[in-house]
């Protein structure tokens, strides 16, 4: 397991997939991801400590395939970040984030037009431990992200409350 992400510092493009998957602390903070603009494949942020890096994607504009945010534990209560992300080639997946109860209005603000997400918005098994309850399906930000997809969320959604 790599616990020092300093090798990513200054990196602008990743041709392929970036998977950050850990429950262990990182020696370098989220700032090493500040310059990343494009990931041509999947971007997977998985694990309680990994979701702490979400604030580092301040320059990210495009993900070529899936963007997955999974298994956030109690570190992910409100999804925020990705201020410049304008395109996800396939699916946006929010999965098994037990304490997720809200998506901030400032999260993914440029994903607001049909086709910005090339596939589905997958919201699966989030908020089961959240004090405020599960992420509501009718949350304005959930609806905005659903509208940005090219396919309806309703048939695949198992992770928000009606």
mmCIF file of C-alpha atoms in Angstrom:
data_model
loop_
_atom_site.group_PDB
_atom_site.id
_atom_site.type_symbol
_atom_site.label_atom_id
_atom_site.label_comp_id
_atom_site.label_asym_id
_atom_site.label_seq_id
_atom_site.Cartn_x
_atom_site.Cartn_y
_atom_site.Cartn_z
ATOM 1 C CA UNK A 1 0.000 0.000 0.000
ATOM 2 C CA UNK A 2 1.224 3.466 -0.903
ATOM 3 C CA UNK A 3 0.724 5.889 1.964
ATOM 4 C CA UNK A 4 2.646 8.826 0.525
ATOM 5 C CA UNK A 5 0.977 10.537 -2.426
ATOM 6 C CA UNK A 6 3.687 13.171 -2.851
ATOM 7 C CA UNK A 7 4.599 11.554 -6.195
ATOM 8 C CA UNK A 8 1.306 12.918 -7.557
ATOM 9 C CA UNK A 9 2.228 16.497 -6.661
ATOM 10 C CA UNK A 10 2.153 18.650 -9.802
ATOM 11 C CA UNK A 11 0.615 15.923 -11.949
ATOM 12 C CA UNK A 12 -1.882 17.370 -14.451
ATOM 13 C CA UNK A 13 -3.113 14.326 -16.397
ATOM 14 C CA UNK A 14 -3.490 10.650 -15.621
ATOM 15 C CA UNK A 15 -3.896 8.484 -18.712
ATOM 16 C CA UNK A 16 -5.790 5.608 -17.157
ATOM 17 C CA UNK A 17 -7.358 4.950 -13.774
ATOM 18 C CA UNK A 18 -6.542 6.514 -10.416
ATOM 19 C CA UNK A 19 -7.714 4.437 -7.456
ATOM 20 C CA UNK A 20 -7.098 5.691 -3.941
ATOM 21 C CA UNK A 21 -8.267 2.916 -1.646
ATOM 22 C CA UNK A 22 -7.321 2.899 2.005
ATOM 23 C CA UNK A 23 -8.473 3.051 5.575
ATOM 24 C CA UNK A 24 -4.985 4.086 6.722
ATOM 25 C CA UNK A 25 -3.668 7.625 7.171
ATOM 26 C CA UNK A 26 -1.767 9.262 4.336
ATOM 27 C CA UNK A 27 1.581 10.923 4.953
ATOM 28 C CA UNK A 28 0.779 13.623 2.389
ATOM 29 C CA UNK A 29 -2.404 15.651 2.356
ATOM 30 C CA UNK A 30 -5.032 16.435 -0.219
ATOM 31 C CA UNK A 31 -3.006 19.321 -1.628
ATOM 32 C CA UNK A 32 -0.919 16.905 -3.746
ATOM 33 C CA UNK A 33 -4.001 16.501 -5.956
ATOM 34 C CA UNK A 34 -4.567 20.234 -6.509
ATOM 35 C CA UNK A 35 -3.005 20.339 -9.996
ATOM 36 C CA UNK A 36 -4.778 17.275 -11.423
ATOM 37 C CA UNK A 37 -7.005 18.350 -14.346
ATOM 38 C CA UNK A 38 -7.872 15.101 -16.158
ATOM 39 C CA UNK A 39 -8.201 11.397 -15.380
ATOM 40 C CA UNK A 40 -8.866 9.587 -18.669
ATOM 41 C CA UNK A 41 -10.193 6.406 -17.006
ATOM 42 C CA UNK A 42 -11.900 5.813 -13.651
ATOM 43 C CA UNK A 43 -11.343 7.900 -10.549
ATOM 44 C CA UNK A 44 -12.056 5.768 -7.479
ATOM 45 C CA UNK A 45 -11.857 7.211 -3.981
ATOM 46 C CA UNK A 46 -12.512 4.340 -1.596
ATOM 47 C CA UNK A 47 -12.125 4.058 2.159
ATOM 48 C CA UNK A 48 -12.491 6.219 5.216
ATOM 49 C CA UNK A 49 -9.121 7.969 4.951
ATOM 50 C CA UNK A 50 -9.263 8.260 1.163
ATOM 51 C CA UNK A 51 -12.423 10.368 1.208
ATOM 52 C CA UNK A 52 -10.498 12.896 3.276
ATOM 53 C CA UNK A 53 -8.666 13.676 0.039
ATOM 54 C CA UNK A 54 -11.812 14.829 -1.817
ATOM 55 C CA UNK A 55 -11.058 18.459 -1.011
ATOM 56 C CA UNK A 56 -7.838 18.155 -3.014
ATOM 57 C CA UNK A 57 -9.454 17.858 -6.429
ATOM 58 C CA UNK A 58 -9.653 21.632 -6.891
ATOM 59 C CA UNK A 59 -8.502 21.665 -10.546
ATOM 60 C CA UNK A 60 -10.101 18.453 -11.809
ATOM 61 C CA UNK A 61 -12.194 19.150 -14.922
ATOM 62 C CA UNK A 62 -12.845 15.744 -16.498
ATOM 63 C CA UNK A 63 -13.055 12.063 -15.620
ATOM 64 C CA UNK A 64 -13.156 9.840 -18.706
ATOM 65 C CA UNK A 65 -15.104 6.968 -17.190
ATOM 66 C CA UNK A 66 -16.594 6.432 -13.689
ATOM 67 C CA UNK A 67 -16.161 8.656 -10.645
ATOM 68 C CA UNK A 68 -16.697 6.479 -7.565
ATOM 69 C CA UNK A 69 -16.787 7.640 -3.951
ATOM 70 C CA UNK A 70 -17.239 4.610 -1.702
ATOM 71 C CA UNK A 71 -16.932 3.332 1.869
ATOM 72 C CA UNK A 72 -16.394 6.777 3.377
ATOM 73 C CA UNK A 73 -17.140 5.735 6.932
ATOM 74 C CA UNK A 74 -17.737 8.548 9.388
ATOM 75 C CA UNK A 75 -15.350 10.831 7.452
ATOM 76 C CA UNK A 76 -17.953 11.600 4.767
ATOM 77 C CA UNK A 77 -21.098 13.196 6.135
ATOM 78 C CA UNK A 78 -21.536 15.913 3.497
ATOM 79 C CA UNK A 79 -20.200 15.504 -0.031
ATOM 80 C CA UNK A 80 -18.471 18.652 -1.213
ATOM 81 C CA UNK A 81 -15.692 19.555 -3.620
ATOM 82 C CA UNK A 82 -14.804 19.131 -7.296
ATOM 83 C CA UNK A 83 -15.463 22.821 -8.073
ATOM 84 C CA UNK A 84 -14.281 22.622 -11.715
ATOM 85 C CA UNK A 85 -15.432 19.114 -12.670
ATOM 86 C CA UNK A 86 -17.545 19.579 -15.804
ATOM 87 C CA UNK A 87 -17.616 16.079 -17.303
ATOM 88 C CA UNK A 88 -17.851 12.450 -16.178
ATOM 89 C CA UNK A 89 -17.693 10.061 -19.137
ATOM 90 C CA UNK A 90 -19.748 7.295 -17.554
ATOM 91 C CA UNK A 91 -21.262 6.991 -14.065
ATOM 92 C CA UNK A 92 -21.123 8.938 -10.821
ATOM 93 C CA UNK A 93 -21.231 6.377 -7.994
ATOM 94 C CA UNK A 94 -21.863 7.195 -4.344
ATOM 95 C CA UNK A 95 -21.850 3.854 -2.548
ATOM 96 C CA UNK A 96 -21.664 2.528 1.012
ATOM 97 C CA UNK A 97 -20.976 5.887 2.639
ATOM 98 C CA UNK A 98 -22.671 5.009 5.908
ATOM 99 C CA UNK A 99 -22.776 8.534 7.340
ATOM 100 C CA UNK A 100 -23.526 10.482 4.133
ATOM 101 C CA UNK A 101 -26.632 12.557 4.648
ATOM 102 C CA UNK A 102 -26.217 15.514 2.310
ATOM 103 C CA UNK A 103 -24.622 16.779 -0.892
ATOM 104 C CA UNK A 104 -23.518 20.398 -0.534
ATOM 105 C CA UNK A 105 -24.805 22.927 -3.067
ATOM 106 C CA UNK A 106 -21.144 23.713 -3.762
ATOM 107 C CA UNK A 107 -20.357 20.078 -4.663
ATOM 108 C CA UNK A 108 -19.800 19.343 -8.349
ATOM 109 C CA UNK A 109 -21.370 22.706 -9.347
ATOM 110 C CA UNK A 110 -20.620 22.418 -13.074
ATOM 111 C CA UNK A 111 -22.497 19.112 -13.449
ATOM 112 C CA UNK A 112 -25.844 20.676 -14.182
ATOM 113 C CA UNK A 113 -26.738 19.875 -17.797
ATOM 114 C CA UNK A 114 -27.954 16.616 -19.317
ATOM 115 C CA UNK A 115 -24.954 14.771 -20.677
ATOM 116 C CA UNK A 116 -22.428 16.170 -18.199
ATOM 117 C CA UNK A 117 -22.570 12.692 -16.683
ATOM 118 C CA UNK A 118 -22.363 10.198 -19.542
ATOM 119 C CA UNK A 119 -24.217 7.462 -17.671
ATOM 120 C CA UNK A 120 -26.162 7.099 -14.444
ATOM 121 C CA UNK A 121 -26.059 8.653 -11.025
ATOM 122 C CA UNK A 122 -25.713 5.611 -8.735
ATOM 123 C CA UNK A 123 -26.675 6.324 -5.128
ATOM 124 C CA UNK A 124 -26.404 3.035 -3.241
ATOM 125 C CA UNK A 125 -26.548 2.267 0.476
ATOM 126 C CA UNK A 126 -25.575 5.654 1.856
ATOM 127 C CA UNK A 127 -26.526 7.182 5.176
ATOM 128 C CA UNK A 128 -27.458 4.037 7.058
ATOM 129 C CA UNK A 129 -25.688 5.432 10.155
ATOM 130 C CA UNK A 130 -26.342 9.136 9.539
ATOM 131 C CA UNK A 131 -27.889 11.001 12.455
ATOM 132 C CA UNK A 132 -29.974 13.064 10.032
ATOM 133 C CA UNK A 133 -31.180 9.989 8.167
ATOM 134 C CA UNK A 134 -30.481 8.767 4.658
ATOM 135 C CA UNK A 135 -29.713 11.133 1.837
ATOM 136 C CA UNK A 136 -33.165 12.098 0.480
ATOM 137 C CA UNK A 137 -33.883 11.215 -3.160
ATOM 138 C CA UNK A 138 -35.641 14.543 -3.553
ATOM 139 C CA UNK A 139 -32.626 16.504 -2.269
ATOM 140 C CA UNK A 140 -32.089 19.400 -4.728
ATOM 141 C CA UNK A 141 -28.482 18.380 -5.343
ATOM 142 C CA UNK A 142 -29.403 14.738 -5.949
ATOM 143 C CA UNK A 143 -32.008 15.900 -8.464
ATOM 144 C CA UNK A 144 -29.491 18.249 -10.154
ATOM 145 C CA UNK A 145 -26.931 15.462 -10.509
ATOM 146 C CA UNK A 146 -29.591 13.035 -11.719
ATOM 147 C CA UNK A 147 -30.604 15.537 -14.420
ATOM 148 C CA UNK A 148 -26.954 15.810 -15.515
ATOM 149 C CA UNK A 149 -26.922 12.087 -16.311
ATOM 150 C CA UNK A 150 -28.032 10.584 -19.585
ATOM 151 C CA UNK A 151 -30.154 7.950 -17.836
ATOM 152 C CA UNK A 152 -32.709 8.016 -15.028
ATOM 153 C CA UNK A 153 -31.496 7.303 -11.528
ATOM 154 C CA UNK A 154 -34.784 5.875 -10.245
ATOM 155 C CA UNK A 155 -34.341 2.316 -11.491
ATOM 156 C CA UNK A 156 -30.943 1.859 -9.917
ATOM 157 C CA UNK A 157 -31.177 3.896 -6.742
ATOM 158 C CA UNK A 158 -31.233 1.983 -3.482
ATOM 159 C CA UNK A 159 -29.424 4.430 -1.284
ATOM 160 C CA UNK A 160 -31.625 7.391 -0.538
ATOM 161 C CA UNK A 161 -34.904 7.813 1.246
ATOM 162 C CA UNK A 162 -38.058 8.742 -0.665
#
